[in-house]
Coordinates of C-alpha atoms in Angstrom, one line a residue:
M1 CA 97.0 -11.1 -33.2
P2 CA 97.2 -7.9 -35.3
E3 CA 94.6 -5.2 -35.3
I4 CA 92.1 -7.0 -33.1
P5 CA 89.5 -4.8 -31.4
P6 CA 89.1 -4.9 -27.6
P7 CA 87.9 -8.2 -26.2
S8 CA 84.3 -9.1 -27.3
R9 CA 83.7 -11.2 -24.2
R10 CA 82.4 -8.5 -22.0
P11 CA 80.1 -8.7 -19.0
S12 CA 76.4 -9.0 -19.7
R13 CA 74.4 -5.8 -19.8
R14 CA 73.1 -6.7 -16.3
T15 CA 76.6 -7.3 -14.9
F16 CA 78.2 -4.1 -16.0
L17 CA 75.2 -1.9 -15.0
A18 CA 74.9 -3.6 -11.6
A19 CA 78.4 -2.6 -10.7
T20 CA 77.3 1.0 -10.2
A21 CA 73.5 0.8 -10.0
A22 CA 73.5 0.8 -6.2
T23 CA 75.4 4.1 -6.1
A24 CA 73.3 6.1 -8.5
A25 CA 72.1 9.2 -6.8
A26 CA 68.5 10.5 -7.3
A27 CA 68.3 13.8 -9.1
G28 CA 65.5 16.2 -10.0
G29 CA 64.9 19.2 -12.2
A30 CA 64.3 19.8 -15.9
P31 CA 66.7 18.6 -18.6
L32 CA 69.7 20.8 -19.2
L33 CA 70.1 20.9 -22.9
S34 CA 72.2 23.6 -24.6
A35 CA 75.8 22.6 -24.6
C36 CA 75.3 20.5 -21.4
S37 CA 74.7 23.6 -19.3
S38 CA 75.4 23.3 -15.6
G39 CA 72.5 23.1 -13.3
G40 CA 72.0 23.3 -9.6
G41 CA 74.4 23.9 -6.8
G42 CA 76.1 20.5 -7.5
G43 CA 77.0 21.4 -11.1
R44 CA 75.4 18.3 -12.5
K45 CA 75.3 18.2 -16.3
E46 CA 72.6 16.4 -18.2
G47 CA 71.6 16.1 -21.8
T48 CA 74.2 16.5 -24.6
T49 CA 76.2 19.0 -26.6
T50 CA 74.6 20.8 -29.5
R51 CA 76.2 20.4 -33.0
K52 CA 77.1 24.1 -33.0
E53 CA 78.9 23.9 -29.7
A54 CA 80.6 20.6 -30.6
A55 CA 82.0 22.1 -33.7
K56 CA 84.0 24.5 -31.5
L57 CA 85.5 21.7 -29.5
L58 CA 86.5 19.2 -32.2
P59 CA 90.1 18.7 -33.3
A60 CA 90.9 19.6 -36.9
H61 CA 91.1 16.4 -38.9
E62 CA 94.1 15.5 -41.1
A63 CA 94.2 12.0 -42.5
A64 CA 97.6 10.3 -42.0
R65 CA 97.3 6.9 -43.6
V66 CA 100.9 5.7 -44.2
V67 CA 99.9 2.6 -46.1
E68 CA 97.0 2.6 -48.5
P69 CA 94.6 -0.3 -47.9
D70 CA 94.2 -3.1 -50.3
I71 CA 90.4 -3.0 -49.7
P72 CA 89.1 0.6 -49.4
S73 CA 86.3 1.4 -47.0
E74 CA 82.8 1.2 -48.5
N75 CA 79.4 1.8 -46.7
G76 CA 81.3 2.4 -43.5
S77 CA 83.3 -0.9 -43.6
R78 CA 86.8 -1.1 -42.2
P79 CA 89.7 -0.6 -44.7
G80 CA 91.4 -3.9 -45.2
F81 CA 95.1 -4.8 -45.4
T82 CA 96.0 -8.2 -46.8
G83 CA 99.7 -7.8 -47.7
K84 CA 102.7 -9.2 -45.8
A85 CA 104.1 -7.2 -42.9
L86 CA 107.5 -5.5 -43.4
P87 CA 110.4 -5.8 -41.0
Y88 CA 110.5 -3.1 -38.3
G89 CA 113.5 -1.4 -39.9
E90 CA 111.5 -0.9 -43.2
L91 CA 108.5 0.6 -41.6
P92 CA 107.9 4.4 -41.7
A93 CA 107.7 6.4 -38.5
S94 CA 104.7 8.5 -37.6
V95 CA 106.4 10.1 -34.6
P96 CA 109.7 11.3 -36.0
E97 CA 110.8 12.8 -32.6
K98 CA 109.9 12.1 -29.1
L99 CA 107.1 14.2 -27.7
G100 CA 107.7 12.9 -24.1
R101 CA 110.0 14.9 -21.8
G102 CA 111.1 12.2 -19.4
G103 CA 108.3 12.4 -16.9
T104 CA 106.3 9.7 -15.2
V105 CA 102.6 9.0 -15.8
T106 CA 100.4 6.6 -13.8
I107 CA 97.7 4.9 -15.8
T108 CA 94.8 2.7 -14.6
S109 CA 93.4 0.4 -17.3
P110 CA 91.6 -2.9 -17.7
L111 CA 93.6 -6.0 -18.6
W112 CA 92.2 -9.3 -19.8
G113 CA 95.1 -11.5 -19.1
T114 CA 98.0 -11.9 -16.7
P115 CA 99.8 -8.6 -15.9
P116 CA 103.4 -8.4 -17.1
E117 CA 106.2 -7.5 -14.7
K118 CA 106.2 -3.8 -14.0
D119 CA 109.7 -3.4 -15.3
C120 CA 109.5 -5.8 -18.2
A121 CA 111.4 -5.3 -21.5
Y122 CA 108.2 -4.4 -23.4
Y123 CA 107.3 -1.5 -21.1
R124 CA 110.9 -0.3 -21.1
A125 CA 111.1 -0.3 -24.9
V126 CA 107.8 1.6 -25.5
D127 CA 108.5 4.1 -22.7
A128 CA 111.9 4.8 -24.2
A129 CA 110.4 5.4 -27.6
I130 CA 107.7 7.8 -26.2
G131 CA 110.0 9.5 -23.8
V132 CA 107.7 8.9 -20.8
Q133 CA 107.8 6.4 -18.1
V134 CA 104.5 4.8 -17.4
A135 CA 103.6 3.3 -14.1
W136 CA 100.8 0.8 -15.0
Q137 CA 98.0 0.1 -12.5
T138 CA 96.2 -2.6 -14.5
Q139 CA 93.0 -4.2 -13.1
D140 CA 91.2 -7.4 -14.1
G141 CA 88.9 -6.4 -17.0
N142 CA 86.1 -8.7 -15.9
T143 CA 85.7 -6.8 -12.6
Y144 CA 87.0 -3.4 -13.7
G145 CA 83.8 -1.6 -12.9
E146 CA 84.0 -2.6 -9.3
K147 CA 87.5 -1.1 -9.0
L148 CA 86.7 2.1 -10.9
G149 CA 84.4 3.5 -8.3
A150 CA 87.1 3.3 -5.6
V151 CA 89.7 4.7 -8.0
L152 CA 87.6 7.8 -8.9
A153 CA 86.5 8.4 -5.3
S154 CA 90.1 8.4 -4.0
S155 CA 92.1 11.6 -3.5
G156 CA 95.1 10.2 -5.4
I157 CA 93.4 9.7 -8.8
P158 CA 95.9 8.4 -11.4
D159 CA 97.2 10.7 -14.2
M160 CA 95.2 8.7 -16.8
V161 CA 92.2 6.4 -16.4
V162 CA 90.8 4.2 -19.1
I163 CA 87.0 3.8 -19.0
P164 CA 85.0 1.6 -21.4
S165 CA 81.4 2.7 -22.3
W166 CA 79.9 -0.3 -20.5
E167 CA 81.2 1.0 -17.2
M168 CA 79.8 4.5 -17.5
Q169 CA 77.0 4.3 -15.1
G170 CA 76.0 5.9 -11.8
R171 CA 78.8 7.7 -10.0
I172 CA 81.4 6.7 -12.6
R173 CA 79.6 8.7 -15.2
S174 CA 79.2 11.6 -12.8
A175 CA 82.9 11.5 -12.0
I176 CA 83.9 12.1 -15.6
D177 CA 82.8 15.7 -15.5
S178 CA 84.4 16.5 -12.2
R179 CA 87.6 14.4 -12.1
F180 CA 89.0 14.7 -15.6
A181 CA 90.6 17.5 -17.5
D182 CA 89.3 19.6 -20.4
L183 CA 91.5 18.7 -23.3
G184 CA 90.1 21.4 -25.6
P185 CA 93.0 23.9 -24.8
Y186 CA 95.4 21.2 -26.1
L187 CA 93.5 19.5 -28.9
S188 CA 90.6 21.6 -30.2
G189 CA 90.8 23.0 -33.7
E190 CA 94.4 23.5 -35.0
R191 CA 95.9 22.8 -31.6
V192 CA 95.9 19.1 -32.4
R193 CA 98.5 19.6 -35.1
K194 CA 101.2 19.1 -32.4
Y195 CA 99.9 15.5 -32.2
P196 CA 99.6 14.3 -35.8
N197 CA 98.3 10.8 -35.0
L198 CA 95.6 12.3 -32.8
A199 CA 94.7 14.7 -35.7
A200 CA 94.1 11.6 -37.8
V201 CA 91.6 10.1 -35.4
P202 CA 88.1 10.1 -37.1
T203 CA 86.1 13.2 -36.2
E204 CA 83.1 11.0 -35.3
A205 CA 85.2 9.4 -32.5
W206 CA 86.2 12.8 -31.2
R207 CA 82.6 13.9 -31.2
M208 CA 81.8 11.0 -28.9
S209 CA 84.6 12.2 -26.6
I210 CA 82.7 15.3 -25.5
F211 CA 81.5 14.8 -22.0
G212 CA 79.8 17.5 -20.0
G213 CA 80.3 20.1 -22.7
K214 CA 84.1 19.6 -22.8
L215 CA 86.4 17.5 -24.9
R216 CA 87.6 15.1 -22.2
G217 CA 88.1 11.7 -23.7
L218 CA 90.9 10.2 -25.8
P219 CA 89.0 7.7 -28.0
L220 CA 89.7 4.2 -29.2
P221 CA 87.7 4.4 -32.5
S222 CA 85.4 1.6 -33.6
G223 CA 84.3 0.6 -37.0
A224 CA 80.9 1.9 -38.2
V225 CA 79.8 -1.6 -39.1
D226 CA 81.3 -3.3 -36.0
I227 CA 78.0 -5.0 -35.0
I228 CA 77.3 -8.5 -33.6
I229 CA 77.9 -11.0 -36.4
P230 CA 75.9 -14.2 -37.0
Y231 CA 78.7 -16.7 -37.7
Y232 CA 78.3 -20.0 -39.4
R233 CA 80.6 -22.9 -40.1
Q234 CA 81.1 -22.4 -43.8
D235 CA 83.3 -25.5 -44.2
V236 CA 80.5 -27.7 -42.8
F237 CA 77.7 -25.9 -44.7
E238 CA 79.6 -26.5 -48.0
A239 CA 80.2 -30.1 -47.2
K240 CA 76.5 -30.7 -46.4
G241 CA 75.2 -28.6 -49.3
W242 CA 73.4 -26.1 -47.0
E243 CA 72.8 -22.5 -48.0
P244 CA 72.6 -19.7 -45.5
P245 CA 69.0 -18.7 -44.8
T246 CA 67.4 -15.5 -46.1
S247 CA 64.4 -15.2 -43.8
A248 CA 63.4 -16.1 -40.2
R249 CA 61.3 -19.0 -41.5
E250 CA 64.2 -20.4 -43.6
F251 CA 66.4 -20.1 -40.5
M252 CA 64.0 -22.3 -38.5
D253 CA 63.7 -24.8 -41.3
L254 CA 67.4 -25.1 -41.8
A255 CA 68.0 -25.3 -38.0
R256 CA 65.6 -28.3 -37.8
E257 CA 67.5 -30.0 -40.7
I258 CA 70.9 -29.4 -39.0
T259 CA 70.0 -30.5 -35.5
A260 CA 71.0 -34.1 -34.7
P261 CA 71.0 -34.6 -30.9
K262 CA 72.2 -38.3 -31.2
A263 CA 75.2 -37.0 -33.1
K264 CA 75.6 -34.2 -30.5
V265 CA 75.1 -31.5 -33.2
W266 CA 72.7 -28.6 -32.8
A267 CA 72.0 -25.8 -35.2
C268 CA 72.8 -22.8 -33.1
E269 CA 73.7 -21.1 -29.9
D270 CA 71.5 -18.4 -28.2
M271 CA 70.6 -16.1 -31.2
K272 CA 68.9 -13.3 -29.3
W273 CA 71.3 -10.6 -30.4
T274 CA 71.0 -11.6 -34.1
A275 CA 67.2 -11.7 -33.6
F276 CA 67.3 -8.0 -32.6
N277 CA 69.0 -7.2 -35.9
V278 CA 66.8 -9.5 -38.0
F279 CA 63.7 -7.8 -36.7
G280 CA 65.2 -4.3 -36.8
V281 CA 65.2 -3.6 -33.1
L282 CA 66.6 -0.2 -32.1
P283 CA 70.0 -0.1 -30.3
E284 CA 70.4 0.3 -26.6
K285 CA 70.3 3.6 -24.8
P286 CA 70.7 6.4 -25.6
Y287 CA 69.9 5.5 -29.2
C288 CA 66.8 3.5 -28.2
W289 CA 64.2 5.9 -29.5
E290 CA 62.4 6.4 -32.8
R291 CA 59.8 9.0 -33.9
R292 CA 56.3 7.9 -34.7
G293 CA 54.5 11.0 -35.7
D294 CA 54.8 13.4 -32.8
R295 CA 55.6 10.7 -30.3
L296 CA 58.9 9.0 -29.3
V297 CA 58.8 5.2 -28.9
H298 CA 61.3 3.2 -26.9
R299 CA 62.8 0.0 -28.3
V300 CA 61.1 -2.1 -25.6
E301 CA 57.7 -0.7 -26.7
T302 CA 58.0 -1.8 -30.3
D303 CA 56.5 -4.8 -31.9
A304 CA 59.9 -5.7 -33.4
Y305 CA 61.3 -6.1 -29.9
L306 CA 58.7 -8.6 -28.8
E307 CA 58.8 -10.4 -32.2
A308 CA 62.5 -10.9 -31.9
L309 CA 62.1 -12.4 -28.4
E310 CA 59.3 -14.6 -29.6
W311 CA 61.3 -15.9 -32.6
T312 CA 64.3 -16.7 -30.3
R313 CA 61.9 -18.4 -27.9
K314 CA 60.6 -20.6 -30.8
L315 CA 64.2 -21.7 -31.6
Y316 CA 64.7 -22.9 -28.0
A317 CA 61.3 -24.6 -28.0
A318 CA 62.1 -26.4 -31.2
G319 CA 65.2 -27.9 -29.6
V320 CA 67.6 -26.5 -32.2
V321 CA 69.6 -24.5 -29.7
H322 CA 72.5 -26.3 -27.9
P323 CA 71.2 -27.4 -24.5
D324 CA 74.2 -25.8 -22.8
A325 CA 73.0 -22.5 -24.1
M326 CA 69.6 -23.2 -22.6
A327 CA 71.3 -24.0 -19.2
V328 CA 73.7 -21.0 -19.6
R329 CA 76.9 -23.1 -19.1
G330 CA 80.1 -23.7 -20.9
D331 CA 81.5 -21.6 -23.8
A332 CA 79.5 -21.1 -27.0
G333 CA 82.6 -20.4 -29.0
T334 CA 84.2 -23.7 -27.9
R335 CA 81.1 -25.6 -29.0
F336 CA 81.0 -23.7 -32.3
T337 CA 84.6 -24.5 -33.2
A338 CA 84.2 -28.1 -32.1
G339 CA 81.2 -28.5 -34.5
Q340 CA 78.7 -29.1 -31.7
S341 CA 76.8 -26.0 -32.9
L342 CA 77.1 -24.6 -36.4
I343 CA 75.7 -21.1 -36.0
T344 CA 76.5 -18.6 -33.3
N345 CA 76.7 -14.8 -32.8
D346 CA 79.6 -12.8 -31.3
G347 CA 81.8 -9.8 -31.8
N348 CA 83.9 -9.2 -34.9
A349 CA 87.2 -10.2 -33.2
K350 CA 86.1 -13.8 -33.2
W351 CA 86.4 -14.0 -37.0
Y352 CA 90.2 -13.9 -36.9
G353 CA 90.4 -15.4 -33.4
W354 CA 88.7 -18.6 -34.2
T355 CA 90.5 -18.9 -37.5
F356 CA 93.9 -18.4 -35.9
E357 CA 93.0 -20.9 -33.1
Q358 CA 91.9 -23.6 -35.5
S359 CA 94.5 -23.2 -38.2
G360 CA 97.0 -25.5 -36.6
Q361 CA 94.6 -28.3 -35.8
N362 CA 91.8 -28.1 -38.4
P363 CA 93.1 -26.6 -41.7
D364 CA 89.7 -27.0 -43.3
F365 CA 88.0 -24.8 -40.7
R366 CA 86.4 -21.8 -42.2
V367 CA 84.0 -19.4 -40.5
Q368 CA 81.8 -17.0 -42.4
G369 CA 79.5 -14.1 -41.5
M370 CA 75.9 -14.8 -42.3
D371 CA 74.3 -11.9 -44.1
I372 CA 71.6 -10.4 -41.8
F373 CA 68.2 -10.7 -43.4
G374 CA 64.9 -9.0 -42.7
H375 CA 62.7 -11.4 -40.8
D376 CA 60.3 -11.6 -43.8
G377 CA 63.0 -12.1 -46.3
G378 CA 63.3 -8.5 -47.3
D379 CA 66.2 -6.1 -46.6
P380 CA 67.3 -5.8 -43.0
R381 CA 67.0 -2.6 -40.9
L382 CA 70.4 -2.1 -39.2
Y383 CA 72.0 0.7 -37.2
F384 CA 75.6 2.0 -37.3
A385 CA 77.8 1.1 -34.4
N386 CA 79.1 3.8 -32.0
P387 CA 82.2 5.6 -33.4
A388 CA 84.0 4.9 -30.1
G389 CA 83.5 2.8 -27.0
I390 CA 86.6 3.1 -24.9
W391 CA 88.3 6.3 -23.7
A392 CA 91.3 7.4 -21.7
F393 CA 90.9 10.4 -19.5
I394 CA 93.5 12.7 -17.9
S395 CA 93.2 13.8 -14.3
A396 CA 91.9 17.3 -13.8
K397 CA 94.7 17.8 -11.3
A398 CA 97.4 17.2 -13.9
S399 CA 99.7 20.0 -14.6
K400 CA 100.2 21.4 -18.1
E401 CA 103.5 19.5 -18.3
K402 CA 101.8 16.3 -17.1
V403 CA 99.0 16.6 -19.7
G404 CA 101.7 17.0 -22.4
E405 CA 103.3 13.7 -21.3
C406 CA 99.9 12.0 -21.3
L407 CA 99.2 13.3 -24.8
A408 CA 102.6 12.1 -26.0
I409 CA 101.6 8.6 -24.9
A410 CA 98.2 8.8 -26.7
N411 CA 99.8 10.2 -29.9
F412 CA 102.2 7.3 -29.9
A413 CA 99.5 4.7 -29.3
A414 CA 97.3 6.2 -32.0
A415 CA 99.9 5.5 -34.7
P416 CA 98.2 4.0 -37.8
Y417 CA 98.7 0.5 -39.1
G418 CA 101.9 0.1 -41.0
T419 CA 104.1 2.3 -38.8
R420 CA 106.9 1.6 -36.5
E421 CA 105.0 2.9 -33.5
N422 CA 102.0 0.7 -34.2
R423 CA 104.2 -2.4 -34.6
L424 CA 106.0 -1.6 -31.3
V425 CA 102.8 -1.1 -29.4
R426 CA 101.1 -4.2 -30.8
Y427 CA 104.1 -6.6 -31.0
G428 CA 107.0 -5.2 -28.9
V429 CA 110.7 -5.3 -30.0
E430 CA 111.5 -7.4 -33.1
G431 CA 113.8 -10.2 -32.1
T432 CA 112.8 -10.1 -28.5
H433 CA 109.0 -10.0 -28.4
H434 CA 108.3 -11.1 -32.0
T435 CA 109.8 -12.3 -35.2
I436 CA 108.8 -11.8 -38.8
E437 CA 108.1 -15.2 -40.4
D438 CA 107.0 -15.1 -44.0
G439 CA 105.7 -11.5 -43.6
V440 CA 103.7 -12.3 -40.5
P441 CA 104.7 -10.9 -37.0
T442 CA 104.8 -13.8 -34.6
K443 CA 105.1 -13.3 -30.9
T444 CA 107.9 -15.1 -29.0
E445 CA 107.2 -16.7 -25.6
Q446 CA 108.4 -13.5 -24.0
G447 CA 106.1 -11.5 -26.3
V448 CA 103.1 -13.5 -25.3
A449 CA 103.8 -12.8 -21.7
E450 CA 104.6 -9.1 -21.9
V451 CA 102.9 -7.6 -24.9
Q452 CA 99.3 -7.0 -23.9
D453 CA 96.7 -4.4 -24.6
T454 CA 97.9 -1.6 -22.3
Y455 CA 99.1 1.4 -24.3
F456 CA 96.6 0.3 -26.9
F457 CA 93.8 1.6 -24.7
T458 CA 95.2 5.2 -24.3
A459 CA 94.1 6.2 -27.8
G460 CA 93.7 4.6 -31.2
A461 CA 93.9 5.1 -35.0
E462 CA 91.2 4.5 -37.5
A463 CA 89.9 0.9 -37.0
V464 CA 91.2 -1.4 -39.8
A465 CA 91.2 -5.1 -40.7
A466 CA 94.8 -6.3 -41.1
F467 CA 95.7 -9.9 -40.8
P468 CA 98.8 -10.8 -42.9
D469 CA 98.7 -14.4 -41.8
H470 CA 95.0 -14.8 -42.8
P471 CA 94.2 -12.5 -45.6
R472 CA 91.1 -14.4 -46.5
V473 CA 89.6 -13.3 -43.2
V474 CA 90.3 -9.7 -44.2
R475 CA 88.6 -10.2 -47.5
D476 CA 85.6 -12.0 -46.1
W477 CA 85.1 -9.7 -43.1
C478 CA 85.4 -6.5 -45.2
A479 CA 83.0 -7.9 -47.8
W480 CA 80.5 -8.8 -45.1
Q481 CA 80.8 -5.2 -43.7
R482 CA 80.4 -3.6 -47.1
R483 CA 77.2 -5.7 -47.7
M484 CA 75.7 -5.0 -44.3
G485 CA 76.8 -1.3 -44.3
A486 CA 74.5 -0.8 -47.3
F487 CA 71.5 -1.4 -45.0
M488 CA 72.6 0.8 -42.1
T489 CA 71.1 4.0 -40.8
E490 CA 71.7 6.4 -37.9
P491 CA 69.4 6.2 -34.9
L492 CA 68.2 9.4 -33.2
L493 CA 71.0 11.2 -31.4
Y494 CA 73.6 9.1 -33.1
G495 CA 77.2 10.0 -32.3
M496 CA 76.3 12.1 -29.3
Q497 CA 77.2 11.5 -25.7
V498 CA 73.9 11.7 -23.8
R499 CA 73.7 11.8 -20.0
E500 CA 70.3 10.9 -18.6
P501 CA 69.2 12.3 -15.2
N502 CA 70.4 9.8 -12.6
R503 CA 66.9 9.1 -11.4
W504 CA 66.3 7.2 -14.6
A505 CA 69.7 5.8 -15.3
N506 CA 68.8 2.3 -14.2
L507 CA 65.3 2.2 -15.4
T508 CA 65.8 -0.6 -18.0
D509 CA 68.2 -2.8 -15.9
Q510 CA 65.5 -5.4 -15.4
F511 CA 65.1 -6.2 -19.1
E512 CA 68.1 -8.3 -19.9
D513 CA 67.4 -10.9 -17.3
L514 CA 63.8 -11.0 -18.3
E515 CA 64.7 -11.3 -22.0
D516 CA 66.8 -14.3 -21.2
D517 CA 64.1 -15.9 -19.1
V518 CA 61.5 -15.3 -21.8
V519 CA 63.5 -16.7 -24.7
R520 CA 64.3 -19.8 -22.7
G521 CA 60.6 -20.4 -21.9
R522 CA 61.0 -19.8 -18.1
R523 CA 58.7 -16.7 -18.2
P524 CA 55.8 -16.0 -20.6
I525 CA 55.9 -13.2 -23.1
A526 CA 53.1 -11.6 -21.2
D527 CA 55.6 -10.9 -18.4
M528 CA 57.6 -8.8 -20.8
R529 CA 54.5 -6.8 -21.8
R530 CA 53.7 -6.2 -18.1
A531 CA 57.4 -5.1 -17.5
V532 CA 57.0 -2.5 -20.3
E533 CA 53.9 -1.2 -18.6
D534 CA 55.7 -1.0 -15.3
W535 CA 58.6 0.8 -17.0
R536 CA 56.3 3.4 -18.3
G537 CA 54.8 4.0 -14.9
A538 CA 58.2 4.0 -13.1
G539 CA 59.5 6.8 -15.2
G540 CA 59.6 5.7 -18.8
D541 CA 56.9 8.2 -19.9
E542 CA 58.8 11.0 -18.1
L543 CA 62.0 9.9 -19.7
R544 CA 60.3 10.0 -23.1
D545 CA 59.3 13.7 -22.5
W546 CA 62.9 14.5 -21.4
Y547 CA 64.3 12.9 -24.6
R548 CA 61.7 14.7 -26.8
E549 CA 62.7 18.0 -25.4
L550 CA 66.4 17.1 -25.8
I551 CA 66.0 16.2 -29.5
D552 CA 63.9 19.3 -30.2
E553 CA 66.7 21.4 -28.7
V554 CA 69.9 19.8 -30.1
G555 CA 68.8 18.0 -33.2
E556 CA 68.4 14.4 -34.2
S557 CA 72.1 13.4 -34.6
A558 CA 75.6 14.7 -34.4
A559 CA 75.9 14.8 -38.3

């Protein structure tokens, strides 16, 4: 599947925070603000990097789009490519000469799938093209956080380690500053010109790659409008004459009309994440604060947060949510594609994924993104997605030569859409791992087994939408992003890496489980109000003061 973002099926907030919560160390002292200054004998770094200091660290940007998009970016949407794919031999090269010098690099990364053989043809081909031999140490992506702690605590840390944002808690977050190299001497300013594909990485993604006052991460950029999408079965809606709702009340009315338990059809799956967008709830930390006069207010303290939960609770109480969602069993996507539920919400990768999956068995299947509405029927209040969410880091023990080999891998992996390097990384060798059928790269049986997202996680180009086999998905998805992007704004501290003091790092861990219990009617909404009061007393008010001081010092956003 071309140009698909990382898997959207991630652990719940509770799961990925719990992996490291038990190891979070208590810390004291005042916030350390300016340029993440070191504090205390342990050298712990808290806060974020000021815009002035970040400007000194960022690589110089030079766009390197080889193929102009058919659908330009607008309001932060992804550029879209709808044309047929060219054979490998007709593609331009973005890395005209090998930057690798024949060394070996060990890489630990997550993998959602069955690991290929270590000496498979795909690894051999990509390594030969880069000029570096990679020794992959892939780990099950579903339990990756449990493995990372041990990896980072060992004396033999790999040369490169991939860390998703949802695993950056407790000691894993602390280890980034001490265990990984400062890449500024190799990439800051004009130094990045040696690696043209890295120079083309969006500046916003590089800004989020500053950890502990140093440029440490190699980012996999995200799209600015890559938010949770409320999907609906457009084919069924059109057949039934239903129109997508434009307010919370219309949604409920339509949901009641759709639901037919005797026919085993329910209106929707759990819609909590869409409810947060419909009611304009702030994002999760660290972008979870808003100014109200001289005071900062956390997302869980807002009326919008409680109203979103109450609306979702009413959907469950009305019986319009699939009963398996109530029981938290089975797969929502499977029910959605089978027509048992007609509205769901999930990551953007599902738009293509479901279409591809259903194209051979249900040619009339069509999924569409429902425009997010304000709960009262007005314009929604939405927030831009993080510019990056997965990074590769290089060991602080790596020699200058080893760092060069790692950057050669990252530069190759960051090749833009429409280049030879991008095709090789995403599809392997033409004729062995894929064929070109009617302008569509199609993996062979060997390609399915060997070509998986490994090199892909070491760095990435600008996020695009490119599906030559389903151009309609590109047009629909880009159009949805353009419409939703018009209502997006930046939350406080947007685009900054913020490290909270460890004593507060797990302060909101309780809320996800409680949210799920409240919306399903297992706990009263009053329990959420009490939880917010408990949060304030357990450190929330102190955390508020820490963030207020931080924002006063460094500014409201990275822009």
